[in-house]
Amino acid sequence: MKLEALPLNDRDSVVGEITRERTRAARKMSTDDGGTCCNSRQNGVVQPLLTDLYQITMAYAYWKSGKVDDHAVFELFFRKNPFQGEFTIFAGLEECIKFLKKFHYSCSDIKYLKSTMPTVDQSFFDYLQSLTAKDVTLYAIEEGSVVFPRIPLIRVEGPLIMVQLLETTLLTLVNYASLMATNAARYRMAAGKHITLLEFGLRRAQGPDGGLSASKYSYIGGFDGTSNVLAGKLFNIPVCGTHAHAYITSFTSIDDLQGKTLAHKQTGDVLNLLELACKYREDIADDLGALASQASGGEFAALISYAVAFPERFAALVDTYDVKRSGLLNFCAVALALNDLGYKAVGIRIDSGDLAYLSNIARDIFEKIAVKYNIPWFAKMTICASNDINEDTIISLNEQNHKIDCFGIGTHLVTCQRQPALGCVYKMVEINGEPRIKLSQEVGKVTIPGSKVAYRLYGTDGYALIDLLQKTSEEEPQVMQKILCRHPFQQTKRANVTPSRVESLHKVYWKDGKLCQPLPTLQEIRNRVQESLNTLRNDHKRNLNPTPYKVAVSDALYKFIDELWSQNAPIGELR
C-alpha cells in the first residue's frame, strides 16, 4: 500500500486498512530458522560489545577461577512502576531474542578486547570467541503484557560466564522499550480510544537509535502512527505528517503562486483553484468573523499551492499567523474550492495557542459551513493539535471539552520527561542449583532467591487480582482452590485467594539455540497491550492516586526467603 505522508483522517477505516496491509507485509518478511516471524533486522549496534566493561572483566575472573562449567540463573525485573503509576508494559523481548540468536564475538571484537585488556591470558580470548547462546535458556512474560514490580520479566539460565555477559545488553533492550511502551499506553488511556495519536518525536529524541525505538514502542503502546519515515520502513508503522510553518512563510503573496489550476477528480476538467478559493474566501469571511482583506495573502497562496500538490490529502497548519483571523478563513476557502473539484480536505493542525478554545472555534466554523453549503463531511474534518503536549495537557483538555480528533506528540513522549528511566535490574538468584540472595539495608533492594515462576490470579469479576511468585518446584495454583499469598518480607501481610482463573506468566522462548515460541508481529504485540490493560481494574490505571496492584509469594517461598535471610544476614553485637 502506498502511504502519503499526511495525517490520518478516519481512524477506524484508514488506520485499520493500513494496519491489516502492514501486518500481512510483516509476516512475509524475514523468518528465522524455526520458521517463526521476525519483524525486522536488528540494529547492528546491538552486539556483544554493547555492554559494560565489568561484564567482561567478571567473565575473565570467572574463567580464571575455574568457573567455566558453573550453571547460573539470573532474573531481569524492576522494583517500582514508572510515572507514579501502578502498571508497566513489558517490551523489548523480540530484540533480546534476536540478540541471543546472533551472539558471537567477531575477530575485530577480539582484537579490540586484546588491546583493551593487554594483561589478560590470551587463551581467554579464544574461549570468548567460541561462545554462543546455544546453551542458554530464556523464559519470559509475553511481550506487550502488563507487568509489576519484582515479577521477573525474563529468567535466563545457562553457563555462568555466558549469562553474565548478557546482562547489560538485555537491560538496555528492555529498559527503554518498556518505559516507552508504558508512557505511550498512558497517553492512549488519557486521550481515549477514539482519538488518533501520532508520534512526532524524532527531532527531540535521544539520538537516532532513541528516535527509532520511540517510534516502535509508542506504536506498541497504542499510538496510531509516526512522523519517522525510517521507522515506517523498518517496522511497518503508518507514517503521517503535513507541513511546517516554513512552508507557509515561504510564500509572501498570491504572486508567488506558480500553479493555480487543478483537474477535477471525476471529469478531468482543469479549473482555476485560485479563482474558486478567492470566491469562497469573500463569501465566508463574515461567517468566520474575519476580514478577507486582513487575512494573510502569503498563507492563502501557500495553502493553494499545497492543495495543488496534495488534493487527495489536503491538511494544513493554520496557526502561522492567526488561527481565527487568517488560518481558518484561508483553509476553509481552499477546502471548499477542492470540494468543487471532487476532493475532500482532511483537516487542520493547530500548533500553538489555547488548544481547547481554538478547537471549539474551528469545529463550530466547520459545522456552520457544512450547513451553509450542504456538505455534511465538512463538519467532521480532522482537528489535530500539537504544541508540546503531555499527559496532563490531554487530561486538562478533556476537562475543557475540546473538539480535537488527533494529537501529535513529541518531546514529552519520546524523552519520557516525567521519568527518564525504568530501572530494570539483572540479578543472580541461583548458581549450581543453590539459591542466592542479595541483602541490603534497603528492603526494596533485597532479592527473592531461587529460580521462580509467576502466575496471575483472577477474581470472580474477571479482573486480575494478584501476581503470585512460587518456587519452580511447587505445584501450579488451581482454580477455585484457596491459596495463601504473602508479602515477601512482611509477616503480617497475607491473604487467602481463591482464583476464578490462573494464568501462567512465563514461557520458554529460547532453548538449545532455537526459538521455542513464534515471535508476534508488532500489531499483535500492540493488540496484546490493550487486551492486557483491559484485565486491570480502572482504579489500578487511573492517573491520580492509583490503587497499588498486589504482588505476593507463596507460603513455601516466603518461608524459604526467611530461612535464607537468617542464614546470610550478619548478626550484630552491642557492647
Coordinates of C-alpha atoms in Angstrom, one line a residue:
M1 CA 0.0 0.0 0.0
K2 CA 1.3 3.4 -0.9
L3 CA 1.2 5.8 2.1
E4 CA 1.2 9.5 1.6
A5 CA 2.9 11.4 4.4
L6 CA -0.2 13.2 5.6
P7 CA -2.4 13.0 8.7
L8 CA -4.8 10.1 9.3
N9 CA -8.4 11.2 8.9
D10 CA -10.7 8.3 9.6
R11 CA -9.1 6.3 12.3
D12 CA -11.3 3.2 12.0
S13 CA -11.1 2.9 8.2
V14 CA -7.7 4.4 7.3
V15 CA -5.7 3.1 10.2
G16 CA -7.4 -0.2 10.1
E17 CA -6.7 -0.7 6.4
I18 CA -3.1 0.3 6.9
T19 CA -2.7 -2.0 9.8
R20 CA -4.1 -5.0 8.0
E21 CA -1.9 -4.4 5.0
R22 CA 1.2 -3.9 7.1
T23 CA 0.5 -7.0 9.2
R24 CA 0.4 -9.1 6.1
A25 CA 3.6 -7.5 4.9
A26 CA 5.3 -8.1 8.2
R27 CA 4.5 -11.8 8.0
K28 CA 6.2 -12.0 4.6
M29 CA 9.4 -10.5 6.0
S30 CA 12.5 -12.5 7.0
T31 CA 11.9 -15.7 9.0
D32 CA 14.2 -17.4 11.4
D33 CA 15.5 -20.9 11.3
G34 CA 12.4 -22.2 13.1
G35 CA 10.0 -20.6 10.6
T36 CA 8.7 -18.0 13.0
C37 CA 8.2 -14.4 12.1
C38 CA 10.8 -11.8 12.7
N39 CA 9.5 -8.2 12.3
S40 CA 12.8 -6.7 11.1
R41 CA 16.5 -7.0 11.2
Q42 CA 18.2 -5.8 14.4
N43 CA 20.3 -2.7 14.7
G44 CA 23.9 -3.7 14.0
V45 CA 24.9 -1.7 17.1
V46 CA 23.3 -4.5 19.2
Q47 CA 26.2 -6.9 19.6
P48 CA 28.3 -8.5 22.4
L49 CA 30.5 -5.4 22.8
L50 CA 27.4 -3.3 23.6
T51 CA 28.0 -3.9 27.2
D52 CA 29.8 -2.6 30.3
L53 CA 33.4 -3.5 30.7
Y54 CA 32.8 -5.1 34.1
Q55 CA 30.8 -7.9 32.4
I56 CA 34.0 -8.9 30.5
T57 CA 36.3 -8.4 33.5
M58 CA 34.0 -10.6 35.6
A59 CA 33.9 -13.2 32.8
Y60 CA 37.7 -13.3 32.8
A61 CA 37.8 -13.6 36.6
Y62 CA 35.2 -16.4 36.5
W63 CA 37.2 -18.1 33.8
K64 CA 40.5 -17.7 35.8
S65 CA 38.7 -19.1 38.8
G66 CA 37.7 -22.3 37.0
K67 CA 34.0 -21.5 36.9
V68 CA 33.6 -22.3 33.2
D69 CA 31.2 -25.2 34.0
D70 CA 29.1 -23.4 36.6
H71 CA 25.4 -23.0 35.8
A72 CA 23.6 -19.9 36.9
V73 CA 20.1 -18.4 36.9
F74 CA 19.6 -14.6 36.5
E75 CA 16.3 -12.7 36.6
L76 CA 15.6 -9.4 35.0
F77 CA 12.9 -7.3 36.8
F78 CA 12.2 -3.8 38.1
R79 CA 11.4 -2.5 41.6
K80 CA 8.9 0.3 41.0
N81 CA 6.4 1.2 38.3
P82 CA 7.2 4.4 36.3
F83 CA 5.3 7.7 36.0
Q84 CA 3.8 7.5 39.5
G85 CA 1.6 4.8 38.2
E86 CA 0.8 1.2 39.2
F87 CA 1.4 -0.7 36.0
T88 CA 4.2 -1.2 33.4
I89 CA 4.1 -2.6 29.8
F90 CA 6.8 -5.2 29.1
A91 CA 8.5 -4.6 25.8
G92 CA 11.8 -5.4 24.1
L93 CA 11.6 -9.2 24.2
E94 CA 11.9 -9.7 20.5
E95 CA 15.1 -7.7 20.4
C96 CA 16.5 -9.8 23.2
I97 CA 15.8 -13.0 21.3
K98 CA 17.4 -11.6 18.2
F99 CA 20.5 -10.7 20.3
L100 CA 20.7 -14.3 21.6
K101 CA 20.4 -15.6 18.1
K102 CA 23.3 -13.7 16.7
F103 CA 25.5 -13.6 19.8
H104 CA 29.2 -14.0 18.7
Y105 CA 32.4 -12.1 19.2
S106 CA 33.9 -11.2 15.8
C107 CA 37.6 -11.2 15.0
S108 CA 37.6 -7.4 15.2
D109 CA 35.8 -7.6 18.6
I110 CA 38.5 -9.9 20.0
K111 CA 41.3 -7.7 18.5
Y112 CA 39.8 -4.7 20.3
L113 CA 39.4 -6.5 23.6
K114 CA 43.0 -7.7 23.4
S115 CA 44.1 -4.1 23.1
T116 CA 41.9 -3.0 26.0
M117 CA 42.9 -5.9 28.3
P118 CA 46.6 -6.5 27.4
T119 CA 47.5 -8.3 30.7
V120 CA 44.8 -10.9 30.3
D121 CA 45.7 -14.6 29.5
Q122 CA 45.4 -14.8 25.7
S123 CA 43.6 -18.2 25.9
F124 CA 40.6 -16.4 27.4
F125 CA 40.0 -14.6 24.1
D126 CA 39.9 -17.9 22.3
Y127 CA 37.3 -19.0 24.8
L128 CA 35.3 -15.8 24.3
Q129 CA 35.3 -16.2 20.5
S130 CA 33.9 -19.7 20.9
L131 CA 30.8 -18.5 22.9
T132 CA 27.3 -18.6 21.6
A133 CA 23.9 -18.7 23.2
K134 CA 23.2 -22.3 22.3
D135 CA 23.3 -23.4 26.0
V136 CA 21.2 -20.5 27.2
T137 CA 17.5 -21.0 28.1
L138 CA 15.4 -17.9 28.3
Y139 CA 11.9 -17.7 29.9
A140 CA 9.9 -14.6 29.6
I141 CA 6.5 -13.0 30.0
E142 CA 4.7 -12.4 26.7
E143 CA 5.7 -9.0 25.2
G144 CA 3.1 -6.4 25.5
S145 CA 1.8 -7.7 28.8
V146 CA 1.0 -5.6 31.9
V147 CA 3.7 -6.4 34.5
F148 CA 4.5 -5.4 38.0
P149 CA 7.5 -4.9 40.4
R150 CA 9.6 -7.9 41.4
I151 CA 8.0 -10.2 38.9
P152 CA 10.8 -11.5 36.6
L153 CA 10.2 -10.2 33.1
I154 CA 12.9 -12.5 31.9
R155 CA 14.6 -15.5 33.5
V156 CA 17.9 -16.6 32.0
E157 CA 19.6 -19.9 32.7
G158 CA 22.9 -21.3 31.4
P159 CA 26.6 -21.3 31.8
L160 CA 27.6 -18.6 34.4
I161 CA 30.0 -16.7 32.2
M162 CA 27.6 -16.7 29.2
V163 CA 24.6 -15.5 31.1
Q164 CA 26.7 -12.9 32.9
L165 CA 27.8 -11.4 29.6
L166 CA 24.2 -10.9 28.6
E167 CA 23.4 -8.6 31.5
T168 CA 23.9 -5.1 30.2
T169 CA 22.6 -5.7 26.7
L170 CA 19.4 -7.3 27.8
L171 CA 18.9 -4.4 30.2
T172 CA 19.3 -1.8 27.6
L173 CA 17.0 -3.6 25.2
V174 CA 14.2 -3.9 27.8
N175 CA 14.5 -0.8 30.0
Y176 CA 13.7 2.0 27.4
A177 CA 11.4 -0.2 25.4
S178 CA 9.2 -0.9 28.4
L179 CA 9.4 2.6 29.6
M180 CA 8.4 4.0 26.2
A181 CA 5.5 1.5 25.7
T182 CA 4.2 2.3 29.2
N183 CA 4.4 6.0 28.5
A184 CA 2.5 5.6 25.2
A185 CA -0.1 3.4 26.9
R186 CA -0.7 6.1 29.5
Y187 CA -1.2 8.7 26.7
R188 CA -3.6 6.4 25.0
M189 CA -5.7 6.0 28.2
A190 CA -5.7 9.8 28.8
A191 CA -6.8 10.5 25.2
G192 CA -9.4 7.8 25.0
K193 CA -9.7 5.1 22.4
H194 CA -11.4 7.2 19.7
I195 CA -8.6 9.9 19.4
T196 CA -5.8 9.4 16.9
L197 CA -2.4 9.7 18.4
L198 CA 0.7 10.4 16.3
E199 CA 4.3 10.3 17.5
F200 CA 6.3 13.4 16.3
G201 CA 9.4 13.0 18.5
L202 CA 12.3 12.1 16.2
R203 CA 13.8 15.6 16.3
R204 CA 13.7 15.7 20.1
A205 CA 14.7 12.1 20.8
Q206 CA 18.0 11.0 22.4
G207 CA 19.8 10.4 19.1
P208 CA 18.7 8.3 16.1
D209 CA 18.5 5.0 18.0
G210 CA 16.4 6.6 20.6
G211 CA 14.2 8.1 17.9
L212 CA 13.6 4.7 16.2
S213 CA 12.9 2.9 19.4
A214 CA 10.5 5.7 20.5
S215 CA 8.6 5.3 17.2
K216 CA 8.4 1.5 17.5
Y217 CA 7.4 1.3 21.1
S218 CA 5.0 4.2 21.1
Y219 CA 3.2 2.3 18.3
I220 CA 3.1 -0.8 20.5
G221 CA 1.8 1.3 23.4
G222 CA -1.2 2.5 21.4
F223 CA -0.2 5.3 19.1
D224 CA -1.6 5.2 15.5
G225 CA 1.4 6.4 13.5
T226 CA 4.7 8.3 13.4
S227 CA 6.3 11.1 11.5
N228 CA 9.5 9.0 11.4
V229 CA 9.9 7.7 7.9
L230 CA 12.6 5.2 8.6
A231 CA 10.6 3.7 11.4
G232 CA 7.8 3.3 8.9
K233 CA 10.0 1.4 6.6
L234 CA 11.7 -0.7 9.2
F235 CA 8.8 -1.6 11.5
N236 CA 5.7 -1.2 9.1
I237 CA 4.3 1.7 11.2
P238 CA 1.9 4.1 9.4
V239 CA 3.7 7.4 8.6
C240 CA 2.0 10.7 9.0
G241 CA 2.8 14.4 8.5
T242 CA 1.6 17.7 6.9
H243 CA 3.9 20.6 6.6
A244 CA 5.8 23.1 8.8
H245 CA 5.5 26.8 9.3
A246 CA 8.4 27.3 6.9
Y247 CA 6.1 26.2 4.0
I248 CA 3.6 28.9 4.8
T249 CA 6.2 31.6 5.4
S250 CA 8.0 30.8 2.1
F251 CA 5.1 32.5 0.3
T252 CA 4.6 36.2 0.6
S253 CA 1.6 36.8 -1.7
I254 CA -0.6 35.4 -4.4
D255 CA 2.0 36.5 -6.9
D256 CA 4.3 33.7 -5.6
L257 CA 1.9 31.0 -7.0
Q258 CA 3.2 29.1 -10.0
G259 CA 0.5 26.5 -10.3
K260 CA -3.1 27.7 -9.9
T261 CA -5.1 25.0 -11.7
L262 CA -6.2 21.5 -10.8
A263 CA -8.0 18.8 -12.7
H264 CA -11.5 17.7 -11.4
K265 CA -11.2 14.3 -9.7
Q266 CA -14.1 12.7 -11.7
T267 CA -14.3 14.7 -15.0
G268 CA -10.7 15.6 -15.5
D269 CA -11.7 19.2 -16.4
V270 CA -8.9 21.6 -15.5
L271 CA -10.2 24.5 -13.3
N272 CA -8.6 27.5 -11.7
L273 CA -8.4 26.6 -8.0
L274 CA -7.2 30.1 -7.0
E275 CA -10.3 31.8 -8.5
L276 CA -12.7 29.3 -6.8
A277 CA -10.9 29.8 -3.5
C278 CA -11.0 33.6 -3.8
K279 CA -14.7 33.5 -4.3
Y280 CA -15.3 31.4 -1.2
R281 CA -12.9 33.5 0.8
E282 CA -15.0 36.6 0.3
D283 CA -18.2 34.6 0.8
I284 CA -17.4 33.0 4.2
A285 CA -15.4 35.8 5.8
D286 CA -18.4 37.2 7.6
D287 CA -19.4 33.7 8.9
L288 CA -15.9 33.4 10.4
G289 CA -15.9 36.9 11.9
A290 CA -12.9 37.7 9.8
L291 CA -12.0 40.1 7.0
A292 CA -10.6 38.6 3.8
S293 CA -8.5 41.8 3.3
Q294 CA -6.8 41.3 6.7
A295 CA -6.0 37.6 6.3
S296 CA -2.5 36.7 5.1
G297 CA -2.2 36.5 1.3
G298 CA 1.1 34.6 1.7
E299 CA -0.7 31.9 3.8
F300 CA -3.5 31.8 1.3
A301 CA -1.1 31.2 -1.6
A302 CA 0.8 28.5 0.4
L303 CA -2.4 26.6 1.1
I304 CA -3.5 26.7 -2.5
S305 CA 0.0 25.5 -3.6
Y306 CA -0.2 22.7 -1.1
A307 CA -3.7 21.7 -2.2
V308 CA -2.5 21.5 -5.8
A309 CA 0.3 19.2 -4.6
F310 CA -1.9 17.0 -2.4
P311 CA -5.6 17.4 -3.4
E312 CA -6.5 14.0 -2.1
R313 CA -4.9 14.5 1.4
F314 CA -5.1 18.3 1.9
A315 CA -4.3 19.1 5.6
A316 CA -2.9 22.4 6.7
L317 CA -1.2 24.1 9.6
V318 CA -3.4 27.2 10.4
D319 CA -1.6 29.0 13.3
T320 CA 1.4 30.5 11.4
Y321 CA -0.2 34.0 11.7
D322 CA -3.6 33.9 13.4
V323 CA -6.0 31.0 13.6
K324 CA -9.2 32.9 13.8
R325 CA -8.4 35.9 11.5
S326 CA -6.4 34.2 8.9
G327 CA -5.7 30.5 9.1
L328 CA -9.2 29.1 9.3
L329 CA -10.5 31.5 6.7
N330 CA -7.8 30.6 4.2
F331 CA -8.1 26.9 4.9
C332 CA -11.9 26.7 4.6
A333 CA -11.8 28.7 1.3
V334 CA -9.3 26.3 -0.2
A335 CA -11.2 23.3 1.2
L336 CA -14.4 24.5 -0.4
A337 CA -12.7 25.1 -3.7
L338 CA -11.3 21.5 -3.6
N339 CA -14.8 20.2 -2.9
D340 CA -16.0 21.8 -6.1
L341 CA -13.3 19.7 -7.9
G342 CA -14.4 16.5 -6.2
Y343 CA -11.9 16.3 -3.4
K344 CA -12.4 16.1 0.4
A345 CA -9.9 18.0 2.6
V346 CA -8.6 16.1 5.6
G347 CA -8.4 18.9 8.2
I348 CA -6.2 21.3 10.1
R349 CA -3.3 21.2 12.6
I350 CA -3.0 23.8 15.4
D351 CA 0.5 24.1 16.9
S352 CA 0.1 27.0 19.4
G353 CA -2.4 29.0 21.5
D354 CA -5.4 27.9 23.6
L355 CA -6.0 24.5 22.0
A356 CA -9.3 23.8 23.7
Y357 CA -10.7 27.2 22.7
L358 CA -9.3 27.1 19.2
S359 CA -10.5 23.6 18.5
N360 CA -14.1 24.6 19.5
I361 CA -13.9 27.6 17.3
A362 CA -12.7 25.5 14.4
R363 CA -15.4 22.8 14.9
D364 CA -18.1 25.4 15.1
I365 CA -16.9 27.0 11.8
F366 CA -16.7 23.7 10.1
E367 CA -20.3 22.8 11.2
K368 CA -21.7 26.2 10.0
I369 CA -20.0 25.9 6.6
A370 CA -21.3 22.3 6.3
V371 CA -24.9 23.5 6.8
K372 CA -24.5 26.6 4.6
Y373 CA -23.2 24.7 1.6
N374 CA -24.9 21.3 2.4
I375 CA -21.6 19.5 2.7
P376 CA -22.0 17.1 5.6
W377 CA -18.5 15.8 5.6
F378 CA -17.1 19.3 6.1
A379 CA -18.3 19.3 9.7
K380 CA -16.3 16.2 10.6
M381 CA -12.9 17.3 9.3
T382 CA -10.0 16.4 11.5
I383 CA -8.6 18.9 14.0
C384 CA -5.1 17.9 15.0
A385 CA -3.3 19.6 17.9
S386 CA 0.4 19.6 18.7
N387 CA 2.5 22.1 20.7
D388 CA 4.5 20.3 23.5
I389 CA 1.6 18.2 24.6
N390 CA 2.0 15.8 27.6
E391 CA -0.3 13.5 29.5
D392 CA -1.5 16.2 31.9
T393 CA -2.3 18.5 29.0
I394 CA -4.6 15.9 27.4
I395 CA -6.4 15.4 30.7
S396 CA -6.8 19.2 31.1
L397 CA -8.1 19.5 27.5
N398 CA -10.6 16.7 28.2
E399 CA -11.9 18.7 31.2
Q400 CA -12.3 21.8 28.8
N401 CA -14.4 19.8 26.3
H402 CA -12.0 20.2 23.4
K403 CA -13.0 19.2 19.9
I404 CA -9.6 17.7 18.9
D405 CA -9.6 14.5 16.9
C406 CA -5.9 13.9 16.8
F407 CA -2.8 14.7 18.9
G408 CA 0.7 15.0 17.5
I409 CA 3.0 14.4 20.5
G410 CA 6.8 14.6 20.5
T411 CA 9.1 15.8 23.3
H412 CA 7.3 14.6 26.4
L413 CA 6.5 11.2 24.8
V414 CA 9.9 10.2 23.4
T415 CA 12.1 11.6 26.2
C416 CA 9.7 10.2 28.9
Q417 CA 10.2 13.5 30.7
R418 CA 8.1 12.5 33.8
Q419 CA 10.6 9.7 34.4
P420 CA 13.6 9.2 32.2
A421 CA 14.4 5.5 33.2
L422 CA 12.6 2.4 34.3
G423 CA 15.4 0.9 36.4
C424 CA 15.3 -2.8 35.5
V425 CA 18.0 -4.9 37.2
Y426 CA 19.5 -8.3 36.4
K427 CA 20.3 -10.3 39.5
M428 CA 21.7 -13.8 40.1
V429 CA 19.2 -15.9 42.1
E430 CA 20.8 -19.3 41.8
I431 CA 24.1 -21.0 41.0
N432 CA 24.8 -24.7 40.5
G433 CA 21.3 -25.4 42.0
E434 CA 22.0 -23.3 45.1
P435 CA 19.8 -20.3 45.7
R436 CA 21.4 -16.9 46.1
I437 CA 20.1 -13.8 47.9
K438 CA 21.3 -10.2 47.9
L439 CA 20.8 -8.5 51.2
S440 CA 20.5 -4.8 51.8
Q441 CA 19.6 -2.3 54.5
E442 CA 17.0 -1.1 52.0
V443 CA 14.4 -3.9 52.0
G444 CA 13.4 -2.9 48.5
K445 CA 16.8 -4.0 47.2
V446 CA 16.7 -7.4 48.7
T447 CA 16.4 -10.1 46.0
I448 CA 14.0 -13.0 46.1
P449 CA 16.2 -16.1 45.9
G450 CA 16.0 -19.1 43.7
S451 CA 14.5 -19.9 40.3
K452 CA 10.9 -18.9 40.3
V453 CA 7.7 -18.9 38.2
A454 CA 4.9 -16.4 38.2
Y455 CA 1.1 -16.7 38.0
R456 CA -1.6 -14.2 37.6
L457 CA -4.7 -14.9 39.7
Y458 CA -8.1 -13.5 38.6
G459 CA -11.0 -12.7 40.8
T460 CA -14.7 -13.6 40.2
D461 CA -15.2 -10.2 38.4
G462 CA -12.8 -11.3 35.7
Y463 CA -10.1 -8.8 36.6
A464 CA -6.5 -9.6 37.6
L465 CA -6.4 -9.8 41.4
I466 CA -2.8 -10.6 42.3
D467 CA 0.5 -11.9 40.9
L468 CA 2.0 -14.8 42.7
L469 CA 5.6 -15.9 42.7
Q470 CA 6.4 -19.6 43.5
K471 CA 9.5 -21.8 43.6
T472 CA 9.7 -23.8 40.3
S473 CA 9.4 -27.0 42.3
E474 CA 5.9 -26.1 43.6
E475 CA 2.7 -27.3 42.1
E476 CA 0.8 -24.8 39.9
P477 CA -2.1 -22.9 41.7
Q478 CA -5.5 -24.4 40.9
V479 CA -8.7 -22.6 40.0
M480 CA -11.2 -22.3 42.9
Q481 CA -8.7 -23.7 45.4
K482 CA -7.6 -21.5 48.3
I483 CA -4.1 -20.2 48.1
L484 CA -2.2 -18.4 50.9
C485 CA -0.5 -15.3 49.3
R486 CA 2.1 -13.5 51.4
H487 CA 4.2 -10.3 51.2
P488 CA 7.8 -11.4 50.6
F489 CA 9.2 -9.5 53.5
Q490 CA 6.4 -8.5 55.9
Q491 CA 5.0 -11.3 58.0
T492 CA 1.6 -9.7 58.8
K493 CA 0.7 -9.0 55.2
R494 CA -1.0 -12.1 53.9
A495 CA -4.3 -13.2 52.4
N496 CA -6.1 -16.3 51.2
V497 CA -7.0 -16.1 47.5
T498 CA -9.5 -18.3 45.6
P499 CA -8.9 -17.6 41.9
S500 CA -11.5 -18.0 39.3
R501 CA -8.8 -18.2 36.7
V502 CA -5.0 -18.8 36.8
E503 CA -2.6 -17.6 34.1
S504 CA 0.9 -18.9 33.9
L505 CA 3.1 -15.9 33.0
H506 CA 6.4 -17.4 31.9
K507 CA 7.0 -19.2 28.7
V508 CA 10.3 -20.6 27.4
Y509 CA 11.3 -18.6 24.3
W510 CA 14.8 -19.7 23.7
K511 CA 16.4 -23.1 24.3
D512 CA 19.2 -25.2 22.6
G513 CA 20.0 -22.4 20.3
K514 CA 16.4 -22.2 18.9
L515 CA 13.2 -20.2 19.3
C516 CA 10.5 -22.1 21.1
Q517 CA 7.7 -19.6 20.6
P518 CA 6.6 -17.7 17.5
L519 CA 7.5 -14.1 17.6
P520 CA 4.4 -11.9 17.2
T521 CA 4.1 -9.1 14.8
L522 CA 4.2 -5.5 16.0
Q523 CA 0.5 -5.3 15.5
E524 CA -0.1 -8.4 17.6
I525 CA 2.1 -7.0 20.4
R526 CA 0.1 -3.8 20.1
N527 CA -3.2 -5.7 20.5
R528 CA -1.7 -7.6 23.4
V529 CA -1.1 -4.3 25.3
Q530 CA -4.7 -3.3 25.1
E531 CA -6.0 -6.8 25.9
S532 CA -3.7 -7.0 28.9
L533 CA -4.7 -3.5 30.2
N534 CA -8.3 -4.5 30.0
T535 CA -7.7 -7.2 32.6
L536 CA -6.9 -4.5 35.2
R537 CA -9.4 -2.6 37.2
N538 CA -9.8 1.1 36.4
D539 CA -8.5 2.1 39.9
H540 CA -5.2 0.5 39.1
K541 CA -4.9 2.5 35.9
R542 CA -6.2 5.9 37.0
N543 CA -3.9 8.9 36.7
L544 CA -4.3 10.2 40.3
N545 CA -3.6 8.0 43.3
P546 CA -3.9 4.7 41.6
T547 CA -4.5 1.6 43.7
P548 CA -1.3 -0.5 44.0
Y549 CA -1.6 -3.9 42.4
K550 CA -0.6 -6.7 44.7
V551 CA 2.5 -9.0 44.1
A552 CA 2.9 -11.9 46.5
V553 CA 4.9 -15.0 47.1
S554 CA 3.6 -18.4 48.1
D555 CA 3.8 -19.6 51.7
A556 CA 6.6 -22.0 50.8
L557 CA 8.6 -19.3 49.1
Y558 CA 8.1 -16.9 52.0
K559 CA 9.5 -19.4 54.5
F560 CA 12.4 -20.1 52.1
I561 CA 13.2 -16.4 51.9
D562 CA 13.0 -16.1 55.7
E563 CA 15.3 -19.0 56.2
L564 CA 17.9 -17.9 53.7
W565 CA 17.8 -14.4 55.1
S566 CA 18.5 -15.7 58.6
Q567 CA 21.4 -17.8 57.3
N568 CA 23.1 -15.0 55.4
A569 CA 22.4 -11.8 57.4
P570 CA 25.3 -10.9 59.7
I571 CA 24.4 -10.8 63.4
G572 CA 25.3 -7.5 65.1
E573 CA 26.8 -7.1 68.5
L574 CA 26.1 -4.5 71.2
R575 CA 28.9 -3.6 73.6

